[in-house]
Amino acid sequence: MQRRTFLQGSLAALAGVHLRAPTLAWAKEAGLYELTARPANYESTRNTFTTRITPLDRFYIRNHFDLPVGDAKTLASTWKLEVRGLAAKPQAFTLFDLTRLTQHTVEAVLQCAGNGRGLFTPRVPGVQWRYGAMGNAEWTGVRLADLLTIVKPDKAAKHLELRGLDKPVIEKTPPFIRGIPIEKALHPDTIVALQMNGKPLSLQHGFPARLVVPGWVGDDWMKWLSTIDLRADEPTAFYYATGYRFPTTPGAPGAPVPPEQMKPMTKLVVKSQLATVSDGDVIAPGTHELVGVAFSGEARIKSVDITVDGGTTWQPAKLEADSDYGFRVFRHPWEAKPGKVTIAARATDATGATQPAKPIWNPAGYLYNAIEFVSVEVRS
Amino acid sequence: MKRISRAKPFRALILFAACSSKSSPPPPGHPPQQPAIDRAALLAGKLPETAPEMELVNAQCRICHGVDYLTQQRLSEPAWKKTIEKMTRFGANLDDAQIASLAAFAARYWNPELPGRTWTVVPPPAGALPD
């Protein structure tokens, strides 16, 4: 309890600089589900997903450990991003250095690999995210390729090992270290972001800088990014070599998967999320609009189909503007007649990939994208 | 147990400590010191505070994370054992007997038979928003 009190005190000390104290007004207007308070893991509510851009006060929060120590003002002046390893001119960039380089904006979905973990059967351990560990934002910052041009990587540099400022409580706990291949690092849409939806990153979202890896799982989007090591081989750290891996050939639900049959996750998979109806809702007869969002990894959304008869027939939904990596909002008018109704949305991306009827089970509960069937009752 | 099962919803949310002190003896096969299972309290994320294993939970698990990590899992005893063993590799200081005891304790309350946690909407936490 002493430690917790200390932590809360430390956070409170930041309030004057970078934190906004929660108020009851927030609970009425917006808010998040508190899945774990320490470290902070908060899920967006279902009705968040009616817009292309996710508002900051509704955006999910994912942490492995407590926030880095230090207030925002100190972090802004002391933080450095060290790019080192297999490079001719390794360099440490300050926040000021980054603000002086050309800024780029990329719209992209950030989704925790474990979004939907709580929906798997049999159940798997971990934070029991359901549908809200995702959001779409406009990220602004410096191209990682521009930083790499400055440090001049060796030809042997094939992988980037990524570290942030957050630290585990116990020394024995593996630090959160991830990696991406150099090809993705050099992609013009991969940026070191300083802003989210036009505002400086908040502390919970990685102030002063986080990596944005469009189309890829959120665990690669390193917050409080502090070190990039250019290396010839893949990282050997726990959260790359053991954690955040997906079976090369998924097996039966509950079946163990040998480590040699697991590989690092990269791209997100095609998915849709209904926002305006949820299981057990009682809905008045009449005209309603079914609204939600769809996205995929590195492909645009081509279509979203809706069923209101449990999957017997499907109708195309009307789609709003699309983007390379963002949410695509879908809408579908529905004339609700009295009775029990099962509704679902099914997204298909430009490569032809579509959502499966059943989830692809894996031991850590990653990349859930099965079609969600929502049962409601229509009555006066 | 009889009393608890008849409790109205709001009464079922009373903490385990209170429930256990007023409960009938537990069914055969369970150690007598174990608090009774109150389903509604479990779904709301309440803890069986008077269970003897809570001392280990408080001393080991809470060093790194809150107990809400515990109360949202729905695992079998072998799965709990595997998870707790992983935690010892991450620094939890538990011997084999303590691991077994904690796994049995956790599986008694937070097992696959229990529906998912209920959640409430809260304001964004400190640090969620920029200036």
Short mmCIF file of C-alpha atoms in Angstrom, two decimals:
data_model
loop_
_atom_site.label_atom_id
_atom_site.label_comp_id
_atom_site.label_asym_id
_atom_site.label_seq_id
_atom_site.Cartn_x
_atom_site.Cartn_y
_atom_site.Cartn_z
CA MET A 1 0.00 0.00 0.00
CA GLN A 2 2.87 2.35 0.72
CA ARG A 3 4.21 1.83 -2.75
CA ARG A 4 0.81 2.45 -4.28
CA THR A 5 0.38 5.62 -2.26
CA PHE A 6 3.80 6.73 -3.43
CA LEU A 7 2.89 6.01 -7.04
CA GLN A 8 -0.32 7.97 -6.79
CA GLY A 9 1.59 10.81 -5.20
CA SER A 10 4.10 10.78 -8.02
CA LEU A 11 1.34 10.89 -10.60
CA ALA A 12 -0.39 13.68 -8.77
CA ALA A 13 2.83 15.65 -8.83
CA LEU A 14 2.70 15.55 -12.61
CA ALA A 15 -0.77 16.99 -12.75
CA GLY A 16 0.33 20.58 -12.95
CA VAL A 17 2.40 19.96 -16.03
CA HIS A 18 0.86 17.24 -18.10
CA LEU A 19 -1.96 15.46 -16.36
CA ARG A 20 -5.57 16.37 -16.13
CA ALA A 21 -7.18 15.36 -12.89
CA PRO A 22 -10.20 13.12 -13.45
CA THR A 23 -13.55 14.72 -12.68
CA LEU A 24 -17.04 13.34 -12.43
CA ALA A 25 -17.96 15.22 -15.60
CA TRP A 26 -15.84 12.81 -17.57
CA ALA A 27 -17.88 9.87 -16.41
CA LYS A 28 -20.99 11.41 -17.94
CA GLU A 29 -19.46 12.45 -21.23
CA ALA A 30 -16.88 9.80 -21.94
CA GLY A 31 -14.72 7.32 -20.14
CA LEU A 32 -13.03 3.98 -20.27
CA TYR A 33 -13.34 0.60 -18.64
CA GLU A 34 -10.65 0.19 -16.00
CA LEU A 35 -9.37 -3.34 -16.62
CA THR A 36 -6.31 -2.87 -14.44
CA ALA A 37 -5.43 0.25 -12.50
CA ARG A 38 -1.78 -0.69 -12.01
CA PRO A 39 -0.27 -0.80 -14.49
CA ALA A 40 -2.87 1.27 -16.30
CA ASN A 41 -4.89 -0.76 -18.80
CA TYR A 42 -8.13 0.88 -19.89
CA GLU A 43 -10.50 -0.29 -22.62
CA SER A 44 -12.62 1.94 -24.87
CA THR A 45 -16.38 1.57 -24.67
CA ARG A 46 -18.21 0.01 -27.61
CA ASN A 47 -20.06 3.22 -28.51
CA THR A 48 -16.70 4.91 -29.11
CA PHE A 49 -16.47 3.28 -32.53
CA THR A 50 -18.84 5.44 -34.54
CA THR A 51 -16.21 7.87 -35.84
CA ARG A 52 -13.15 7.60 -38.08
CA ILE A 53 -10.85 9.31 -35.59
CA THR A 54 -11.02 8.13 -31.98
CA PRO A 55 -11.20 11.02 -29.49
CA LEU A 56 -8.30 11.16 -27.05
CA ASP A 57 -10.54 10.92 -23.99
CA ARG A 58 -11.98 7.65 -25.32
CA PHE A 59 -8.74 6.12 -26.56
CA TYR A 60 -7.67 2.88 -24.88
CA ILE A 61 -4.51 2.72 -22.76
CA ARG A 62 -2.10 -0.19 -22.55
CA ASN A 63 0.92 -0.52 -20.27
CA HIS A 64 3.20 -3.36 -19.25
CA PHE A 65 4.66 -1.49 -16.29
CA ASP A 66 4.19 1.68 -14.25
CA LEU A 67 4.74 4.93 -16.12
CA PRO A 68 8.34 6.15 -16.43
CA VAL A 69 9.53 8.19 -13.48
CA GLY A 70 9.65 11.94 -13.97
CA ASP A 71 7.33 14.80 -14.77
CA ALA A 72 6.63 15.86 -18.32
CA LYS A 73 8.63 19.08 -18.12
CA THR A 74 11.73 17.15 -17.01
CA LEU A 75 11.16 14.45 -19.63
CA ALA A 76 10.84 17.09 -22.34
CA SER A 77 14.23 18.54 -21.46
CA THR A 78 16.16 15.39 -20.56
CA TRP A 79 14.73 12.80 -22.95
CA LYS A 80 16.89 11.59 -25.79
CA LEU A 81 16.41 9.03 -28.51
CA GLU A 82 19.64 7.15 -28.98
CA VAL A 83 20.04 5.46 -32.37
CA ARG A 84 23.08 3.22 -32.20
CA GLY A 85 24.50 -0.18 -33.05
CA LEU A 86 25.44 -1.05 -36.62
CA ALA A 87 25.65 2.51 -37.92
CA ALA A 88 28.43 4.77 -39.19
CA LYS A 89 27.22 7.83 -37.27
CA PRO A 90 25.23 6.80 -34.19
CA GLN A 91 23.47 9.75 -32.62
CA ALA A 92 21.28 10.82 -29.72
CA PHE A 93 18.37 13.05 -30.76
CA THR A 94 16.75 15.48 -28.33
CA LEU A 95 13.10 16.46 -28.53
CA PHE A 96 14.24 19.79 -29.95
CA ASP A 97 16.23 17.96 -32.64
CA LEU A 98 13.13 16.04 -33.70
CA THR A 99 10.89 19.11 -33.83
CA ARG A 100 13.35 20.73 -36.27
CA LEU A 101 13.10 17.85 -38.75
CA THR A 102 10.33 17.59 -41.35
CA GLN A 103 7.07 16.45 -39.72
CA HIS A 104 4.70 13.97 -41.32
CA THR A 105 1.18 12.90 -40.38
CA VAL A 106 -0.08 9.34 -40.75
CA GLU A 107 -3.57 8.11 -39.88
CA ALA A 108 -3.40 4.62 -38.45
CA VAL A 109 -5.17 2.20 -36.14
CA LEU A 110 -3.37 1.34 -32.94
CA GLN A 111 -4.59 -2.01 -31.68
CA CYS A 112 -3.26 -4.12 -28.84
CA ALA A 113 -2.44 -7.60 -30.13
CA GLY A 114 -4.57 -8.92 -27.26
CA ASN A 115 -7.75 -7.04 -28.22
CA GLY A 116 -10.49 -9.66 -27.92
CA ARG A 117 -8.47 -11.97 -25.67
CA GLY A 118 -11.35 -12.15 -23.24
CA LEU A 119 -13.57 -13.64 -25.97
CA PHE A 120 -11.50 -16.78 -26.59
CA THR A 121 -12.64 -20.23 -25.53
CA PRO A 122 -10.92 -21.86 -23.75
CA ARG A 123 -9.91 -18.80 -21.78
CA VAL A 124 -6.32 -17.64 -21.83
CA PRO A 125 -4.41 -15.61 -19.23
CA GLY A 126 -3.69 -11.92 -19.60
CA VAL A 127 -5.61 -8.67 -19.59
CA GLN A 128 -9.12 -9.66 -20.65
CA TRP A 129 -9.67 -7.13 -23.42
CA ARG A 130 -12.95 -7.56 -25.25
CA TYR A 131 -13.47 -5.13 -28.15
CA GLY A 132 -12.04 -1.82 -27.00
CA ALA A 133 -8.24 -2.15 -27.13
CA MET A 134 -8.09 -0.27 -30.40
CA GLY A 135 -8.38 3.26 -31.73
CA ASN A 136 -7.60 5.30 -34.81
CA ALA A 137 -5.57 8.51 -34.61
CA GLU A 138 -3.65 10.97 -36.71
CA TRP A 139 -0.02 10.62 -35.66
CA THR A 140 2.48 13.37 -36.42
CA GLY A 141 6.24 13.17 -36.16
CA VAL A 142 9.48 12.38 -37.90
CA ARG A 143 10.00 9.60 -40.38
CA LEU A 144 12.17 6.90 -38.85
CA ALA A 145 13.78 6.62 -42.29
CA ASP A 146 14.97 10.23 -41.95
CA LEU A 147 16.69 9.43 -38.64
CA LEU A 148 18.28 6.34 -40.16
CA THR A 149 19.57 8.43 -43.07
CA ILE A 150 21.37 10.61 -40.52
CA VAL A 151 22.97 7.73 -38.61
CA LYS A 152 23.88 5.79 -41.77
CA PRO A 153 23.16 2.12 -40.95
CA ASP A 154 25.66 -0.52 -42.01
CA LYS A 155 24.59 -2.92 -44.74
CA ALA A 156 24.59 -5.64 -42.10
CA ALA A 157 21.84 -3.88 -40.11
CA LYS A 158 18.69 -5.92 -40.70
CA HIS A 159 16.73 -5.42 -37.47
CA LEU A 160 15.93 -2.63 -35.04
CA GLU A 161 15.70 -3.40 -31.32
CA LEU A 162 13.38 -0.95 -29.56
CA ARG A 163 13.35 0.16 -25.94
CA GLY A 164 11.30 2.70 -24.01
CA LEU A 165 11.77 4.46 -20.67
CA ASP A 166 9.37 2.26 -18.70
CA LYS A 167 10.95 -0.23 -16.32
CA PRO A 168 9.69 -3.30 -14.47
CA VAL A 169 9.46 -3.09 -10.69
CA ILE A 170 11.67 -6.14 -10.12
CA GLU A 171 15.02 -6.52 -11.81
CA LYS A 172 14.26 -10.14 -12.67
CA THR A 173 11.21 -9.15 -14.74
CA PRO A 174 12.11 -8.90 -18.43
CA PRO A 175 12.09 -5.32 -19.71
CA PHE A 176 9.74 -4.53 -22.56
CA ILE A 177 11.94 -4.78 -25.64
CA ARG A 178 10.60 -5.26 -29.14
CA GLY A 179 11.95 -5.27 -32.68
CA ILE A 180 11.02 -4.54 -36.27
CA PRO A 181 12.85 -5.43 -39.48
CA ILE A 182 14.71 -2.67 -41.33
CA GLU A 183 12.30 -2.81 -44.27
CA LYS A 184 9.40 -1.69 -42.08
CA ALA A 185 11.60 0.89 -40.35
CA LEU A 186 12.46 2.46 -43.70
CA HIS A 187 8.84 2.61 -44.85
CA PRO A 188 7.85 6.29 -45.25
CA ASP A 189 4.77 5.80 -43.06
CA THR A 190 6.75 4.52 -40.06
CA ILE A 191 7.30 7.55 -37.85
CA VAL A 192 8.56 8.61 -34.46
CA ALA A 193 5.40 10.40 -33.37
CA LEU A 194 5.36 13.47 -31.17
CA GLN A 195 1.67 14.24 -31.58
CA MET A 196 -1.62 12.35 -31.53
CA ASN A 197 -4.71 13.93 -33.10
CA GLY A 198 -2.89 17.26 -33.33
CA LYS A 199 -1.89 17.41 -29.65
CA PRO A 200 1.38 16.51 -27.96
CA LEU A 201 1.37 12.90 -26.84
CA SER A 202 0.08 12.44 -23.32
CA LEU A 203 2.23 10.64 -20.78
CA GLN A 204 0.04 7.53 -20.99
CA HIS A 205 0.47 7.46 -24.76
CA GLY A 206 4.25 7.72 -24.64
CA PHE A 207 5.28 11.38 -24.24
CA PRO A 208 7.58 12.69 -25.55
CA ALA A 209 7.82 10.21 -28.46
CA ARG A 210 6.47 6.84 -29.51
CA LEU A 211 7.04 4.73 -32.56
CA VAL A 212 4.14 4.42 -34.99
CA VAL A 213 4.26 1.28 -37.12
CA PRO A 214 1.14 1.55 -39.30
CA GLY A 215 -0.71 -1.69 -39.92
CA TRP A 216 1.28 -3.60 -37.31
CA VAL A 217 0.36 -4.74 -33.82
CA GLY A 218 0.50 -2.19 -31.02
CA ASP A 219 3.35 -3.88 -29.15
CA ASP A 220 5.72 -2.58 -31.84
CA TRP A 221 4.57 1.01 -31.23
CA MET A 222 7.13 1.58 -28.46
CA LYS A 223 6.14 4.33 -26.03
CA TRP A 224 8.66 6.71 -24.43
CA LEU A 225 10.97 5.48 -27.18
CA SER A 226 14.51 5.91 -25.90
CA THR A 227 16.82 3.51 -27.71
CA ILE A 228 17.00 2.01 -31.17
CA ASP A 229 19.72 -0.58 -31.66
CA LEU A 230 20.57 -1.48 -35.23
CA ARG A 231 21.56 -5.14 -35.33
CA ALA A 232 22.16 -7.95 -37.78
CA ASP A 233 19.90 -10.48 -36.09
CA GLU A 234 16.50 -10.45 -34.44
CA PRO A 235 16.26 -9.33 -30.80
CA THR A 236 16.66 -12.09 -28.24
CA ALA A 237 14.76 -10.32 -25.45
CA PHE A 238 11.77 -12.06 -23.85
CA TYR A 239 9.01 -9.92 -25.35
CA TYR A 240 10.33 -10.60 -28.83
CA ALA A 241 11.88 -14.06 -28.69
CA THR A 242 9.21 -15.62 -26.47
CA GLY A 243 6.32 -13.21 -25.98
CA TYR A 244 4.03 -11.74 -28.63
CA ARG A 245 4.29 -14.72 -30.93
CA PHE A 246 1.59 -16.33 -33.04
CA PRO A 247 1.41 -19.93 -34.28
CA THR A 248 2.61 -20.47 -37.84
CA THR A 249 -0.11 -23.11 -38.15
CA PRO A 250 -2.94 -22.59 -35.67
CA GLY A 251 -4.17 -25.76 -34.02
CA ALA A 252 -7.22 -26.87 -32.10
CA PRO A 253 -8.51 -24.57 -29.36
CA GLY A 254 -6.60 -25.22 -26.15
CA ALA A 255 -3.88 -27.26 -27.79
CA PRO A 256 -0.32 -26.30 -26.80
CA VAL A 257 1.91 -24.91 -29.55
CA PRO A 258 5.65 -25.77 -29.58
CA PRO A 259 7.87 -22.64 -29.42
CA GLU A 260 9.49 -23.47 -32.77
CA GLN A 261 6.06 -23.18 -34.38
CA MET A 262 5.58 -19.60 -33.19
CA LYS A 263 6.68 -16.44 -35.01
CA PRO A 264 6.62 -12.74 -34.14
CA MET A 265 3.38 -10.99 -34.93
CA THR A 266 3.56 -8.23 -37.51
CA LYS A 267 0.45 -7.16 -39.43
CA LEU A 268 -2.98 -6.68 -37.94
CA VAL A 269 -5.80 -8.74 -39.43
CA VAL A 270 -9.06 -7.62 -40.98
CA LYS A 271 -11.72 -6.79 -38.42
CA SER A 272 -14.99 -4.91 -37.89
CA GLN A 273 -16.70 -3.68 -34.76
CA LEU A 274 -20.37 -2.86 -34.35
CA ALA A 275 -20.74 0.19 -32.13
CA THR A 276 -24.44 0.82 -31.81
CA VAL A 277 -25.76 -2.57 -30.67
CA SER A 278 -24.54 -5.05 -28.09
CA ASP A 279 -25.63 -8.44 -26.87
CA GLY A 280 -28.80 -8.37 -24.81
CA ASP A 281 -29.98 -4.94 -25.96
CA VAL A 282 -33.72 -4.31 -26.08
CA ILE A 283 -34.51 -2.12 -29.06
CA ALA A 284 -37.73 -0.33 -30.01
CA PRO A 285 -39.30 -1.28 -33.35
CA GLY A 286 -38.67 1.15 -36.19
CA THR A 287 -35.81 2.43 -38.30
CA HIS A 288 -32.33 2.24 -36.81
CA GLU A 289 -28.86 2.72 -38.18
CA LEU A 290 -26.20 0.11 -37.50
CA VAL A 291 -22.84 1.86 -37.27
CA GLY A 292 -19.33 0.65 -36.68
CA VAL A 293 -15.75 0.67 -37.92
CA ALA A 294 -13.62 -1.73 -39.94
CA PHE A 295 -9.88 -1.91 -40.57
CA SER A 296 -7.13 -4.24 -41.66
CA GLY A 297 -3.35 -4.38 -41.41
CA GLU A 298 -1.67 -3.05 -44.51
CA ALA A 299 -4.74 -3.19 -46.76
CA ARG A 300 -7.72 -0.91 -47.19
CA ILE A 301 -11.24 -2.05 -46.36
CA LYS A 302 -13.10 -3.07 -49.51
CA SER A 303 -16.50 -3.99 -48.09
CA VAL A 304 -18.49 -4.57 -44.93
CA ASP A 305 -21.55 -6.81 -45.05
CA ILE A 306 -24.32 -6.83 -42.50
CA THR A 307 -26.70 -9.59 -41.49
CA VAL A 308 -29.80 -9.10 -39.39
CA ASP A 309 -30.94 -12.72 -39.64
CA GLY A 310 -28.11 -14.53 -37.93
CA GLY A 311 -25.98 -14.93 -41.05
CA THR A 312 -28.54 -16.36 -43.47
CA THR A 313 -28.39 -13.29 -45.72
CA TRP A 314 -25.88 -10.43 -45.92
CA GLN A 315 -26.26 -6.91 -47.30
CA PRO A 316 -23.46 -4.47 -48.12
CA ALA A 317 -23.13 -1.56 -45.70
CA LYS A 318 -22.51 1.99 -46.87
CA LEU A 319 -18.85 2.87 -46.38
CA GLU A 320 -17.41 6.26 -45.54
CA ALA A 321 -13.96 7.51 -46.59
CA ASP A 322 -11.10 5.05 -46.41
CA SER A 323 -7.38 5.37 -45.75
CA ASP A 324 -4.32 3.14 -45.89
CA TYR A 325 -4.33 2.12 -42.21
CA GLY A 326 -7.29 3.81 -40.50
CA PHE A 327 -10.81 2.98 -39.47
CA ARG A 328 -13.44 2.93 -42.20
CA VAL A 329 -16.85 3.80 -40.78
CA PHE A 330 -19.78 1.72 -42.04
CA ARG A 331 -23.48 2.44 -41.80
CA HIS A 332 -26.52 0.32 -42.51
CA PRO A 333 -30.19 1.23 -42.13
CA TRP A 334 -32.23 -1.42 -40.36
CA GLU A 335 -35.98 -1.67 -40.05
CA ALA A 336 -36.37 -3.42 -36.72
CA LYS A 337 -39.44 -5.61 -36.38
CA PRO A 338 -40.56 -7.21 -33.10
CA GLY A 339 -38.77 -10.42 -32.17
CA LYS A 340 -35.33 -11.74 -31.42
CA VAL A 341 -32.69 -10.68 -33.92
CA THR A 342 -29.07 -11.67 -34.42
CA ILE A 343 -26.94 -9.00 -36.07
CA ALA A 344 -23.37 -9.15 -37.33
CA ALA A 345 -20.88 -7.25 -39.46
CA ARG A 346 -18.22 -8.87 -41.65
CA ALA A 347 -15.35 -6.90 -43.17
CA THR A 348 -13.30 -7.80 -46.24
CA ASP A 349 -10.08 -6.01 -47.19
CA ALA A 350 -8.54 -5.20 -50.56
CA THR A 351 -6.54 -8.44 -50.58
CA GLY A 352 -9.74 -10.45 -50.24
CA ALA A 353 -9.09 -11.40 -46.61
CA THR A 354 -12.29 -11.57 -44.61
CA GLN A 355 -13.25 -12.22 -41.01
CA PRO A 356 -13.53 -15.87 -40.01
CA ALA A 357 -16.68 -17.37 -38.52
CA LYS A 358 -14.66 -18.79 -35.63
CA PRO A 359 -11.68 -17.20 -33.86
CA ILE A 360 -8.21 -18.48 -34.63
CA TRP A 361 -7.29 -19.78 -31.21
CA ASN A 362 -3.75 -19.24 -29.96
CA PRO A 363 -2.22 -19.66 -26.49
CA ALA A 364 -1.87 -15.96 -25.66
CA GLY A 365 -5.16 -14.81 -27.18
CA TYR A 366 -3.85 -12.56 -29.94
CA LEU A 367 -5.45 -11.10 -33.08
CA TYR A 368 -9.06 -12.01 -32.35
CA ASN A 369 -11.09 -11.12 -35.44
CA ALA A 370 -14.00 -13.55 -35.61
CA ILE A 371 -17.37 -12.24 -36.76
CA GLU A 372 -19.27 -11.01 -33.72
CA PHE A 373 -22.91 -12.11 -33.61
CA VAL A 374 -25.00 -9.76 -31.45
CA SER A 375 -28.38 -10.94 -30.18
CA VAL A 376 -30.96 -8.27 -29.43
CA GLU A 377 -34.69 -8.20 -28.77
CA VAL A 378 -36.95 -5.82 -30.64
CA ARG A 379 -40.05 -4.86 -28.70
CA SER A 380 -42.03 -1.82 -27.68
CA MET B 1 -24.18 -20.42 2.02
CA LYS B 2 -27.96 -20.63 2.22
CA ARG B 3 -28.16 -17.08 3.39
CA ILE B 4 -25.88 -15.79 0.68
CA SER B 5 -27.73 -17.58 -2.08
CA ARG B 6 -30.93 -15.88 -0.99
CA ALA B 7 -29.31 -12.49 -0.78
CA LYS B 8 -30.71 -9.75 -2.98
CA PRO B 9 -28.29 -8.37 -5.61
CA PHE B 10 -27.13 -5.37 -3.61
CA ARG B 11 -26.48 -7.51 -0.57
CA ALA B 12 -24.48 -9.95 -2.65
CA LEU B 13 -21.95 -7.22 -3.30
CA ILE B 14 -20.92 -7.16 0.34
CA LEU B 15 -17.26 -7.97 0.73
CA PHE B 16 -16.17 -11.54 1.26
CA ALA B 17 -14.96 -10.78 4.71
CA ALA B 18 -18.45 -9.90 5.78
CA CYS B 19 -19.99 -12.82 3.90
CA SER B 20 -17.65 -15.38 5.32
CA SER B 21 -18.13 -14.30 8.90
CA LYS B 22 -21.86 -14.94 8.61
CA SER B 23 -21.82 -18.03 6.42
CA SER B 24 -22.62 -21.61 7.28
CA PRO B 25 -19.71 -24.06 7.27
CA PRO B 26 -18.28 -24.71 3.77
CA PRO B 27 -19.19 -27.93 1.93
CA PRO B 28 -17.13 -31.07 2.47
CA GLY B 29 -13.86 -31.18 0.58
CA HIS B 30 -12.91 -27.57 1.18
CA PRO B 31 -10.63 -26.43 3.97
CA PRO B 32 -12.74 -24.92 6.76
CA GLN B 33 -10.85 -21.64 6.74
CA GLN B 34 -11.77 -20.82 3.12
CA PRO B 35 -14.32 -18.02 2.75
CA ALA B 36 -17.57 -18.86 0.99
CA ILE B 37 -17.88 -18.13 -2.71
CA ASP B 38 -20.04 -15.15 -3.50
CA ARG B 39 -20.57 -15.15 -7.25
CA ALA B 40 -21.82 -11.57 -7.53
CA ALA B 41 -18.88 -10.29 -5.53
CA LEU B 42 -16.46 -12.23 -7.73
CA LEU B 43 -18.04 -10.80 -10.88
CA ALA B 44 -17.58 -7.32 -9.47
CA GLY B 45 -13.91 -8.00 -8.82
CA LYS B 46 -14.09 -8.33 -5.05
CA LEU B 47 -11.49 -10.42 -3.25
CA PRO B 48 -11.86 -13.13 -0.62
CA GLU B 49 -9.84 -10.97 1.74
CA THR B 50 -9.95 -13.41 4.63
CA ALA B 51 -8.55 -16.36 2.67
CA PRO B 52 -5.14 -17.35 4.04
CA GLU B 53 -3.59 -17.19 0.55
CA MET B 54 -4.32 -13.46 0.38
CA GLU B 55 -1.21 -12.91 2.47
CA LEU B 56 0.90 -14.30 -0.38
CA VAL B 57 -1.10 -12.35 -2.95
CA ASN B 58 -0.51 -9.12 -1.07
CA ALA B 59 3.16 -9.85 -0.45
CA GLN B 60 4.11 -11.10 -3.91
CA CYS B 61 1.61 -10.26 -6.67
CA ARG B 62 0.91 -6.71 -5.55
CA ILE B 63 4.56 -5.70 -5.79
CA CYS B 64 4.23 -5.40 -9.54
CA HIS B 65 0.52 -5.17 -10.33
CA GLY B 66 -2.93 -4.74 -8.90
CA VAL B 67 -5.18 -7.62 -7.93
CA ASP B 68 -7.50 -6.78 -10.82
CA TYR B 69 -5.11 -8.91 -12.88
CA LEU B 70 -6.20 -11.80 -10.68
CA THR B 71 -9.93 -11.17 -10.53
CA GLN B 72 -10.48 -11.02 -14.30
CA GLN B 73 -8.84 -14.36 -15.13
CA ARG B 74 -10.94 -17.48 -15.64
CA LEU B 75 -8.44 -20.34 -15.58
CA SER B 76 -8.26 -23.99 -14.65
CA GLU B 77 -5.94 -25.01 -11.82
CA PRO B 78 -3.21 -26.26 -14.23
CA ALA B 79 -3.44 -22.99 -16.18
CA TRP B 80 -3.19 -21.00 -12.96
CA LYS B 81 -0.15 -23.05 -11.94
CA LYS B 82 1.52 -22.33 -15.27
CA THR B 83 0.78 -18.62 -14.94
CA ILE B 84 2.10 -18.44 -11.37
CA GLU B 85 5.23 -20.35 -12.40
CA LYS B 86 5.76 -17.73 -15.09
CA MET B 87 5.49 -15.07 -12.41
CA THR B 88 8.25 -16.74 -10.41
CA ARG B 89 10.47 -16.45 -13.48
CA PHE B 90 9.55 -12.75 -13.48
CA GLY B 91 10.66 -12.37 -9.84
CA ALA B 92 7.84 -13.59 -7.58
CA ASN B 93 9.42 -15.35 -4.61
CA LEU B 94 7.34 -18.51 -4.20
CA ASP B 95 8.34 -22.09 -3.46
CA ASP B 96 6.62 -25.12 -5.00
CA ALA B 97 4.20 -25.55 -2.13
CA GLN B 98 3.21 -21.91 -2.27
CA ILE B 99 2.72 -22.10 -6.04
CA ALA B 100 0.45 -25.12 -5.62
CA SER B 101 -1.46 -23.45 -2.82
CA LEU B 102 -1.97 -20.23 -4.79
CA ALA B 103 -3.03 -22.14 -7.92
CA ALA B 104 -5.65 -24.10 -5.99
CA PHE B 105 -6.87 -20.93 -4.30
CA ALA B 106 -7.13 -18.96 -7.56
CA ALA B 107 -8.84 -21.80 -9.41
CA ARG B 108 -11.39 -22.14 -6.64
CA TYR B 109 -12.62 -18.59 -7.24
CA TRP B 110 -11.59 -17.49 -10.76
CA ASN B 111 -12.20 -20.52 -12.93
CA PRO B 112 -13.75 -21.03 -16.40
CA GLU B 113 -17.18 -21.69 -14.88
CA LEU B 114 -17.40 -18.10 -13.69
CA PRO B 115 -18.77 -15.60 -16.25
CA GLY B 116 -16.62 -12.65 -17.27
CA ARG B 117 -16.02 -9.68 -15.00
CA THR B 118 -18.47 -6.82 -14.93
CA TRP B 119 -16.87 -3.45 -15.66
CA THR B 120 -17.82 0.12 -15.01
CA VAL B 121 -16.89 3.19 -16.99
CA VAL B 122 -14.49 5.54 -15.23
CA PRO B 123 -12.86 8.83 -16.19
CA PRO B 124 -9.61 8.55 -18.16
CA PRO B 125 -6.75 7.94 -15.72
CA ALA B 126 -4.11 10.50 -14.79
CA GLY B 127 -1.78 11.16 -17.69
CA ALA B 128 -4.26 10.05 -20.35
CA LEU B 129 -4.81 13.50 -21.80
CA PRO B 130 -2.42 16.15 -23.06
CA ASP B 131 -2.53 19.70 -21.74
#
